[in-house]
Amino acid sequence: MLHAVNIKTGRFTSPHLIDRWDSITIEEKPIDESKFRRAEDVVKLRNSKGDIRASEFELLTATAFELFNEEKVQVGVIEVGVGGRHDATNIVQHPLVTVITKIGRDHQPLLGTSIEEIANHKAGIMKHGAACVVDATNSDSVLRVLADTAQEVGAEPFHRSPSDSGQENTDFQKYLGKSDLEPHQRTNLALAYRAALIAAQQMAPTVSSQALLEGARGSVWPGRLQTLDIRALTGRREPVTLDGAHNPQSAEVLGFYVNERVRPKNRRITWIIAASLGKDLRELLLRLVQSLDNIVAVEFGPVDGMPWVVPVNAESILEVARSLGVEGLLENAGEDVLRSLQLAARTATGDPIVICGSLYLVSDVLRLLRDAG
């Protein structure tokens, strides 16, 4: 949206999609590998000379900021790594706007076991004098934590979105009338639109809400409800669904989508599932899998630049599925993601396939497709 109104924009998201450098984009294009490595070398030299002992993620964050500076971006859109309050990205002290999306239970060893504790970590990105936009569909207890923190630090104005008032909301509702988005996509777009409008009007006060919304038209987000052709890897003609759902909240959204849009009546889904070590497999599978579905469990490969991320053993996924009464075909593909796709294609025989459980599995699948040409 910011790009559409001629504001030079950089974006930093994590984890990366296929290659480490695609976590940083300038004007909607991933940074060149050569530029990334040059900036990374500068950051690593600074780290070494100053004996800073930065973590891998802190180095990556600093590399993103180095590139934003080199490329002279006007606005940087920065995604928090984990939590917020103690995250490397929270070094930004004067944001144009902060955004807090739907909060679920994830990373509990770091953020706490209760949803309110997790919300407190998320609220740590709020800054004095900077507007904050929060997802109004959060629970009342979460919204209280966020509102209290906003008042405490002086983060204002404090917006709950989607809202029901204002011309910008009227424009947004007109736009939604022409779109075919899932409920959670509508909410996320509302948040992005409100935040983009707040940021854009600080850069260019005359920017129109309609122009921003035109920028959202046709936008795609790989690895999120993505329809994929895996014929080059398996020979299967029917498309599959690829989604990075990896916690109970996102699994619930994906499960609803699959049951409404993908699952034919009285027919089974074949799932390809991987997960990071420490994830709640039971809560994940409960929201996705039905008793007659098939599961191919697999382990994603090493994650470049994130050596601390490891997959759960594939057999553990199948053990949880059995404990939940799943009676379909359960197969263990081990560490072979390509084999998992081939097993699923053979098992499904034309019925739907859904690949999920980890963004790192998403990366492996997309990388295989890219390398297959």
CSV table of C-alpha atoms in Angstrom, one decimal:
chain,number,residue,atom,x,y,z
A,1,MET,CA,0.0,0.0,0.0
A,2,LEU,CA,2.8,2.4,0.9
A,3,HIS,CA,4.6,1.5,-2.3
A,4,ALA,CA,1.4,2.3,-4.3
A,5,VAL,CA,1.4,5.9,-3.1
A,6,ASN,CA,5.1,6.4,-4.0
A,7,ILE,CA,6.6,6.1,-0.6
A,8,LYS,CA,9.9,4.2,-0.8
A,9,THR,CA,9.4,1.3,1.5
A,10,GLY,CA,11.6,-1.5,3.0
A,11,ARG,CA,10.3,-4.6,4.7
A,12,PHE,CA,11.9,-6.9,7.2
A,13,THR,CA,10.1,-10.2,8.1
A,14,SER,CA,11.2,-13.4,9.7
A,15,PRO,CA,11.8,-16.2,9.1
A,16,HIS,CA,12.9,-15.9,5.5
A,17,LEU,CA,10.8,-17.6,2.8
A,18,ILE,CA,13.4,-19.4,0.7
A,19,ASP,CA,16.8,-17.7,1.1
A,20,ARG,CA,18.0,-15.7,4.1
A,21,TRP,CA,18.1,-12.5,2.1
A,22,ASP,CA,14.5,-12.6,1.0
A,23,SER,CA,13.5,-11.6,4.6
A,24,ILE,CA,14.5,-8.0,3.5
A,25,THR,CA,12.7,-6.4,0.6
A,26,ILE,CA,13.0,-2.9,-1.0
A,27,GLU,CA,10.1,-1.6,-3.0
A,28,GLU,CA,8.5,-5.0,-3.0
A,29,LYS,CA,11.5,-6.9,-4.3
A,30,PRO,CA,13.8,-9.1,-2.2
A,31,ILE,CA,17.3,-7.6,-1.8
A,32,ASP,CA,20.0,-9.0,-4.1
A,33,GLU,CA,22.2,-11.6,-2.4
A,34,SER,CA,25.3,-9.6,-3.2
A,35,LYS,CA,23.9,-6.5,-1.5
A,36,PHE,CA,22.8,-8.6,1.5
A,37,ARG,CA,26.1,-10.2,2.0
A,38,ARG,CA,28.0,-6.9,1.7
A,39,ALA,CA,25.8,-5.3,4.3
A,40,GLU,CA,26.0,-8.4,6.5
A,41,ASP,CA,29.8,-8.3,6.3
A,42,VAL,CA,29.7,-4.6,7.5
A,43,VAL,CA,27.5,-5.5,10.4
A,44,LYS,CA,29.6,-8.6,11.4
A,45,LEU,CA,32.8,-6.5,11.3
A,46,ARG,CA,31.2,-3.9,13.5
A,47,ASN,CA,30.1,-6.6,15.9
A,48,SER,CA,33.6,-8.1,16.0
A,49,LYS,CA,35.4,-4.8,16.5
A,50,GLY,CA,33.1,-3.7,19.2
A,51,ASP,CA,33.0,-7.1,20.9
A,52,ILE,CA,29.2,-6.8,20.9
A,53,ARG,CA,28.5,-10.5,20.7
A,54,ALA,CA,25.2,-10.1,19.0
A,55,SER,CA,23.0,-13.1,18.4
A,56,GLU,CA,22.2,-14.4,14.9
A,57,PHE,CA,18.8,-12.6,14.8
A,58,GLU,CA,20.3,-9.3,16.1
A,59,LEU,CA,22.9,-9.5,13.3
A,60,LEU,CA,20.1,-10.1,10.8
A,61,THR,CA,18.1,-7.2,12.2
A,62,ALA,CA,21.1,-4.9,12.0
A,63,THR,CA,21.7,-6.0,8.4
A,64,ALA,CA,18.1,-5.1,7.5
A,65,PHE,CA,18.6,-1.6,9.1
A,66,GLU,CA,21.9,-1.2,7.3
A,67,LEU,CA,20.3,-1.9,4.0
A,68,PHE,CA,17.3,0.4,4.7
A,69,ASN,CA,19.8,3.2,5.3
A,70,GLU,CA,21.9,2.4,2.2
A,71,GLU,CA,18.7,2.2,0.0
A,72,LYS,CA,17.3,5.4,1.6
A,73,VAL,CA,13.9,4.0,2.3
A,74,GLN,CA,11.3,6.4,3.6
A,75,VAL,CA,9.4,3.9,5.7
A,76,GLY,CA,10.5,0.5,7.1
A,77,VAL,CA,7.9,-2.1,7.8
A,78,ILE,CA,9.4,-4.3,10.5
A,79,GLU,CA,8.0,-7.6,11.8
A,80,VAL,CA,8.9,-8.5,15.4
A,81,GLY,CA,10.8,-11.8,15.7
A,82,VAL,CA,9.4,-13.2,19.0
A,83,GLY,CA,7.2,-11.3,21.5
A,84,GLY,CA,8.1,-7.6,21.3
A,85,ARG,CA,9.3,-6.1,24.5
A,86,HIS,CA,12.8,-7.8,24.4
A,87,ASP,CA,13.0,-8.4,20.7
A,88,ALA,CA,16.0,-7.1,18.7
A,89,THR,CA,13.6,-5.1,16.5
A,90,ASN,CA,12.4,-3.1,19.5
A,91,ILE,CA,15.5,-1.0,19.3
A,92,VAL,CA,13.3,1.3,17.1
A,93,GLN,CA,12.4,4.2,19.4
A,94,HIS,CA,10.3,6.5,17.3
A,95,PRO,CA,8.1,4.5,15.0
A,96,LEU,CA,5.4,6.1,12.9
A,97,VAL,CA,2.9,3.6,14.1
A,98,THR,CA,2.9,0.2,15.9
A,99,VAL,CA,0.6,-2.7,15.1
A,100,ILE,CA,-0.4,-5.6,17.3
A,101,THR,CA,-2.3,-8.4,15.6
A,102,LYS,CA,-4.4,-11.3,17.0
A,103,ILE,CA,-2.5,-12.8,20.0
A,104,GLY,CA,-2.3,-16.5,20.5
A,105,ARG,CA,-0.4,-18.9,22.7
A,106,ASP,CA,3.1,-19.4,21.2
A,107,HIS,CA,6.7,-19.3,22.4
A,108,GLN,CA,5.4,-19.8,26.0
A,109,PRO,CA,8.9,-20.7,27.4
A,110,LEU,CA,10.0,-17.2,26.5
A,111,LEU,CA,6.7,-15.2,26.8
A,112,GLY,CA,4.8,-16.8,29.6
A,113,THR,CA,2.0,-19.3,29.8
A,114,SER,CA,-1.0,-17.0,30.1
A,115,ILE,CA,-2.4,-15.0,27.2
A,116,GLU,CA,-2.2,-11.9,29.3
A,117,GLU,CA,1.6,-12.4,29.9
A,118,ILE,CA,2.1,-12.9,26.2
A,119,ALA,CA,0.1,-9.7,25.5
A,120,ASN,CA,2.3,-7.8,27.9
A,121,HIS,CA,5.4,-8.8,25.9
A,122,LYS,CA,3.6,-7.8,22.6
A,123,ALA,CA,2.6,-4.5,24.1
A,124,GLY,CA,6.3,-3.7,24.7
A,125,ILE,CA,6.6,-2.3,21.2
A,126,MET,CA,4.3,0.7,22.0
A,127,LYS,CA,6.1,4.0,22.2
A,128,HIS,CA,5.3,7.4,23.6
A,129,GLY,CA,3.6,9.6,21.1
A,130,ALA,CA,3.3,6.9,18.4
A,131,ALA,CA,-0.1,5.7,17.4
A,132,CYS,CA,-0.9,2.0,18.0
A,133,VAL,CA,-3.3,-0.1,16.0
A,134,VAL,CA,-4.6,-3.4,17.7
A,135,ASP,CA,-6.7,-6.2,16.5
A,136,ALA,CA,-10.2,-5.6,18.0
A,137,THR,CA,-11.0,-9.4,17.8
A,138,ASN,CA,-8.5,-10.1,20.6
A,139,SER,CA,-10.1,-11.3,23.9
A,140,ASP,CA,-11.3,-8.7,26.4
A,141,SER,CA,-8.4,-9.5,28.8
A,142,VAL,CA,-5.8,-9.0,26.0
A,143,LEU,CA,-7.4,-5.7,25.0
A,144,ARG,CA,-7.3,-4.5,28.6
A,145,VAL,CA,-3.6,-5.3,28.8
A,146,LEU,CA,-2.9,-3.5,25.6
A,147,ALA,CA,-5.1,-0.4,26.5
A,148,ASP,CA,-3.5,-0.2,29.9
A,149,THR,CA,0.0,-0.3,28.4
A,150,ALA,CA,-0.9,2.3,25.8
A,151,GLN,CA,-2.1,4.7,28.5
A,152,GLU,CA,1.0,4.0,30.7
A,153,VAL,CA,3.5,4.8,28.0
A,154,GLY,CA,1.5,7.5,26.2
A,155,ALA,CA,1.0,5.6,23.0
A,156,GLU,CA,-1.7,7.6,21.2
A,157,PRO,CA,-4.0,7.6,19.5
A,158,PHE,CA,-4.9,4.0,20.3
A,159,HIS,CA,-7.0,2.4,17.6
A,160,ARG,CA,-9.0,-0.8,17.7
A,161,SER,CA,-9.5,-2.2,14.2
A,162,PRO,CA,-11.7,-3.1,12.4
A,163,SER,CA,-13.7,-0.1,13.6
A,164,ASP,CA,-17.2,1.1,12.7
A,165,SER,CA,-16.6,4.8,12.2
A,166,GLY,CA,-14.8,7.3,10.1
A,167,GLN,CA,-14.5,8.0,6.3
A,168,GLU,CA,-11.5,5.7,6.1
A,169,ASN,CA,-13.6,2.8,7.4
A,170,THR,CA,-16.3,3.6,4.8
A,171,ASP,CA,-13.7,3.4,2.0
A,172,PHE,CA,-12.4,0.2,3.5
A,173,GLN,CA,-15.8,-1.4,3.7
A,174,LYS,CA,-16.5,-0.5,0.0
A,175,TYR,CA,-13.2,-2.2,-0.9
A,176,LEU,CA,-14.1,-5.3,1.0
A,177,GLY,CA,-17.3,-5.6,-0.8
A,178,LYS,CA,-15.3,-6.3,-4.0
A,179,SER,CA,-13.0,-8.8,-2.4
A,180,ASP,CA,-13.1,-12.5,-1.7
A,181,LEU,CA,-11.1,-12.7,1.6
A,182,GLU,CA,-11.4,-15.0,4.6
A,183,PRO,CA,-12.5,-13.4,7.9
A,184,HIS,CA,-9.0,-13.4,9.3
A,185,GLN,CA,-7.6,-11.9,6.1
A,186,ARG,CA,-10.2,-9.1,6.3
A,187,THR,CA,-9.1,-8.3,9.8
A,188,ASN,CA,-5.4,-8.4,9.0
A,189,LEU,CA,-6.0,-6.2,6.0
A,190,ALA,CA,-8.0,-3.7,8.2
A,191,LEU,CA,-5.0,-3.5,10.5
A,192,ALA,CA,-2.5,-3.0,7.7
A,193,TYR,CA,-4.7,-0.4,6.0
A,194,ARG,CA,-5.2,1.7,9.2
A,195,ALA,CA,-1.4,1.5,10.0
A,196,ALA,CA,-0.5,2.4,6.4
A,197,LEU,CA,-2.8,5.3,6.4
A,198,ILE,CA,-1.4,6.7,9.7
A,199,ALA,CA,2.2,6.3,8.4
A,200,ALA,CA,1.5,7.6,4.9
A,201,GLN,CA,-0.3,10.7,6.2
A,202,GLN,CA,2.8,11.6,8.2
A,203,MET,CA,4.9,11.3,5.1
A,204,ALA,CA,2.5,12.8,2.6
A,205,PRO,CA,-0.5,14.5,4.3
A,206,THR,CA,-2.6,14.6,1.2
A,207,VAL,CA,-2.5,10.9,0.4
A,208,SER,CA,-5.9,9.4,-0.1
A,209,SER,CA,-7.3,6.2,1.5
A,210,GLN,CA,-8.6,5.1,-1.9
A,211,ALA,CA,-5.1,5.2,-3.3
A,212,LEU,CA,-3.8,3.0,-0.5
A,213,LEU,CA,-6.5,0.5,-0.9
A,214,GLU,CA,-5.7,0.2,-4.6
A,215,GLY,CA,-2.3,-0.9,-3.6
A,216,ALA,CA,-3.8,-3.8,-1.6
A,217,ARG,CA,-5.6,-5.1,-4.7
A,218,GLY,CA,-4.0,-8.3,-6.0
A,219,SER,CA,-1.6,-8.6,-3.1
A,220,VAL,CA,-0.4,-12.1,-2.3
A,221,TRP,CA,1.4,-13.6,0.7
A,222,PRO,CA,3.3,-16.8,-0.2
A,223,GLY,CA,2.9,-19.6,2.3
A,224,ARG,CA,-0.5,-18.4,3.6
A,225,LEU,CA,-3.4,-20.2,2.1
A,226,GLN,CA,-1.3,-20.5,-1.0
A,227,THR,CA,-2.5,-22.7,-3.9
A,228,LEU,CA,0.4,-24.6,-5.3
A,229,ASP,CA,1.2,-26.8,-8.4
A,230,ILE,CA,3.5,-29.7,-7.4
A,231,ARG,CA,3.3,-31.5,-10.7
A,232,ALA,CA,7.1,-30.9,-11.4
A,233,LEU,CA,7.9,-32.8,-8.2
A,234,THR,CA,5.2,-35.5,-8.0
A,235,GLY,CA,3.3,-35.7,-11.3
A,236,ARG,CA,0.1,-34.8,-9.5
A,237,ARG,CA,-2.2,-32.6,-11.6
A,238,GLU,CA,-4.4,-31.3,-8.8
A,239,PRO,CA,-3.2,-28.2,-6.9
A,240,VAL,CA,-2.4,-28.4,-3.2
A,241,THR,CA,-2.8,-25.9,-0.3
A,242,LEU,CA,0.3,-24.6,1.4
A,243,ASP,CA,0.1,-22.7,4.7
A,244,GLY,CA,2.5,-21.9,7.5
A,245,ALA,CA,0.0,-22.4,10.3
A,246,HIS,CA,2.2,-23.5,13.3
A,247,ASN,CA,0.3,-22.7,16.5
A,248,PRO,CA,-3.2,-23.4,17.8
A,249,GLN,CA,-4.5,-20.0,16.7
A,250,SER,CA,-3.3,-20.2,13.1
A,251,ALA,CA,-4.3,-23.9,13.0
A,252,GLU,CA,-7.8,-23.1,13.9
A,253,VAL,CA,-8.0,-20.5,11.1
A,254,LEU,CA,-6.5,-23.0,8.6
A,255,GLY,CA,-8.8,-25.8,9.8
A,256,PHE,CA,-11.9,-23.6,9.2
A,257,TYR,CA,-10.7,-22.7,5.8
A,258,VAL,CA,-10.0,-26.3,4.8
A,259,ASN,CA,-13.4,-27.5,6.0
A,260,GLU,CA,-15.2,-24.6,4.2
A,261,ARG,CA,-13.3,-24.4,1.0
A,262,VAL,CA,-11.1,-27.4,0.5
A,263,ARG,CA,-12.6,-30.5,2.0
A,264,PRO,CA,-15.2,-32.2,-0.2
A,265,LYS,CA,-18.2,-33.8,1.5
A,266,ASN,CA,-17.4,-37.2,3.0
A,267,ARG,CA,-13.9,-37.1,1.6
A,268,ARG,CA,-10.6,-37.1,3.4
A,269,ILE,CA,-7.7,-34.7,3.4
A,270,THR,CA,-4.1,-35.9,3.2
A,271,TRP,CA,-2.0,-33.7,5.4
A,272,ILE,CA,1.8,-33.2,5.1
A,273,ILE,CA,2.8,-31.9,8.6
A,274,ALA,CA,6.1,-30.8,10.1
A,275,ALA,CA,6.6,-28.9,13.3
A,276,SER,CA,9.3,-27.2,15.3
A,277,LEU,CA,10.5,-28.8,18.5
A,278,GLY,CA,8.4,-27.5,21.4
A,279,LYS,CA,5.2,-26.9,19.6
A,280,ASP,CA,2.0,-28.3,21.1
A,281,LEU,CA,1.3,-31.1,18.6
A,282,ARG,CA,-1.9,-32.2,20.2
A,283,GLU,CA,-3.5,-28.7,20.1
A,284,LEU,CA,-2.2,-28.3,16.5
A,285,LEU,CA,-3.7,-31.6,15.2
A,286,LEU,CA,-7.0,-31.2,17.1
A,287,ARG,CA,-7.8,-28.1,15.1
A,288,LEU,CA,-6.8,-29.6,11.7
A,289,VAL,CA,-7.2,-33.3,11.3
A,290,GLN,CA,-10.4,-35.4,11.2
A,291,SER,CA,-10.5,-39.1,12.1
A,292,LEU,CA,-10.4,-40.5,8.6
A,293,ASP,CA,-7.8,-38.1,7.2
A,294,ASN,CA,-4.3,-39.3,6.1
A,295,ILE,CA,-1.1,-37.8,7.5
A,296,VAL,CA,2.4,-37.8,6.1
A,297,ALA,CA,4.8,-36.6,8.8
A,298,VAL,CA,8.1,-35.1,7.9
A,299,GLU,CA,11.0,-33.1,9.3
A,300,PHE,CA,12.1,-29.9,7.7
A,301,GLY,CA,15.8,-29.4,7.0
A,302,PRO,CA,18.4,-27.1,8.6
A,303,VAL,CA,17.3,-23.5,8.7
A,304,ASP,CA,20.0,-21.1,7.3
A,305,GLY,CA,21.0,-18.6,9.9
A,306,MET,CA,18.8,-20.2,12.6
A,307,PRO,CA,20.7,-23.1,14.0
A,308,TRP,CA,18.6,-23.2,17.2
A,309,VAL,CA,15.5,-24.1,15.1
A,310,VAL,CA,15.1,-27.9,15.0
A,311,PRO,CA,12.1,-30.1,13.8
A,312,VAL,CA,10.2,-32.5,16.0
A,313,ASN,CA,10.7,-36.1,15.2
A,314,ALA,CA,8.2,-37.2,12.5
A,315,GLU,CA,7.2,-40.2,14.5
A,316,SER,CA,6.1,-38.0,17.4
A,317,ILE,CA,3.6,-36.3,15.1
A,318,LEU,CA,2.1,-39.7,14.1
A,319,GLU,CA,2.0,-40.9,17.8
A,320,VAL,CA,-0.1,-37.8,18.7
A,321,ALA,CA,-2.3,-38.5,15.7
A,322,ARG,CA,-2.9,-42.1,16.8
A,323,SER,CA,-3.7,-40.9,20.4
A,324,LEU,CA,-6.4,-38.6,18.9
A,325,GLY,CA,-8.0,-41.5,17.1
A,326,VAL,CA,-6.9,-40.7,13.5
A,327,GLU,CA,-7.6,-43.8,11.5
A,328,GLY,CA,-6.4,-42.8,8.1
A,329,LEU,CA,-3.1,-43.8,6.5
A,330,LEU,CA,-0.2,-42.5,8.7
A,331,GLU,CA,3.2,-42.4,7.0
A,332,ASN,CA,6.7,-41.3,8.2
A,333,ALA,CA,8.8,-39.5,5.5
A,334,GLY,CA,11.6,-38.8,7.9
A,335,GLU,CA,13.9,-36.0,6.8
A,336,ASP,CA,12.9,-36.2,3.1
A,337,VAL,CA,10.5,-33.4,2.2
A,338,LEU,CA,10.4,-34.5,-1.5
A,339,ARG,CA,9.4,-38.0,-0.5
A,340,SER,CA,6.7,-36.6,1.7
A,341,LEU,CA,5.2,-34.8,-1.3
A,342,GLN,CA,5.4,-38.0,-3.4
A,343,LEU,CA,3.9,-40.1,-0.6
A,344,ALA,CA,1.0,-37.7,-0.2
A,345,ALA,CA,0.3,-37.5,-3.9
A,346,ARG,CA,0.2,-41.3,-4.1
A,347,THR,CA,-2.0,-41.6,-1.0
A,348,ALA,CA,-4.4,-38.8,-1.9
A,349,THR,CA,-5.2,-40.1,-5.4
A,350,GLY,CA,-6.7,-36.8,-6.5
A,351,ASP,CA,-8.2,-35.8,-3.1
A,352,PRO,CA,-7.0,-32.6,-1.4
A,353,ILE,CA,-3.5,-32.3,0.0
A,354,VAL,CA,-2.7,-29.6,2.7
A,355,ILE,CA,0.9,-28.9,3.7
A,356,CYS,CA,1.3,-27.1,7.0
A,357,GLY,CA,2.7,-27.1,10.6
A,358,SER,CA,5.8,-24.9,10.0
A,359,LEU,CA,7.0,-22.0,8.0
A,360,TYR,CA,10.3,-23.9,7.7
A,361,LEU,CA,8.4,-26.7,5.9
A,362,VAL,CA,6.9,-24.0,3.6
A,363,SER,CA,10.4,-22.8,2.8
A,364,ASP,CA,11.6,-26.3,2.0
A,365,VAL,CA,8.6,-27.0,-0.4
A,366,LEU,CA,9.0,-23.7,-2.2
A,367,ARG,CA,12.8,-24.2,-2.5
A,368,LEU,CA,12.2,-27.7,-4.0
A,369,LEU,CA,9.8,-26.2,-6.6
A,370,ARG,CA,12.2,-23.4,-7.4
A,371,ASP,CA,15.1,-25.7,-7.9
A,372,ALA,CA,12.9,-28.0,-10.1
A,373,GLY,CA,12.5,-25.1,-12.5
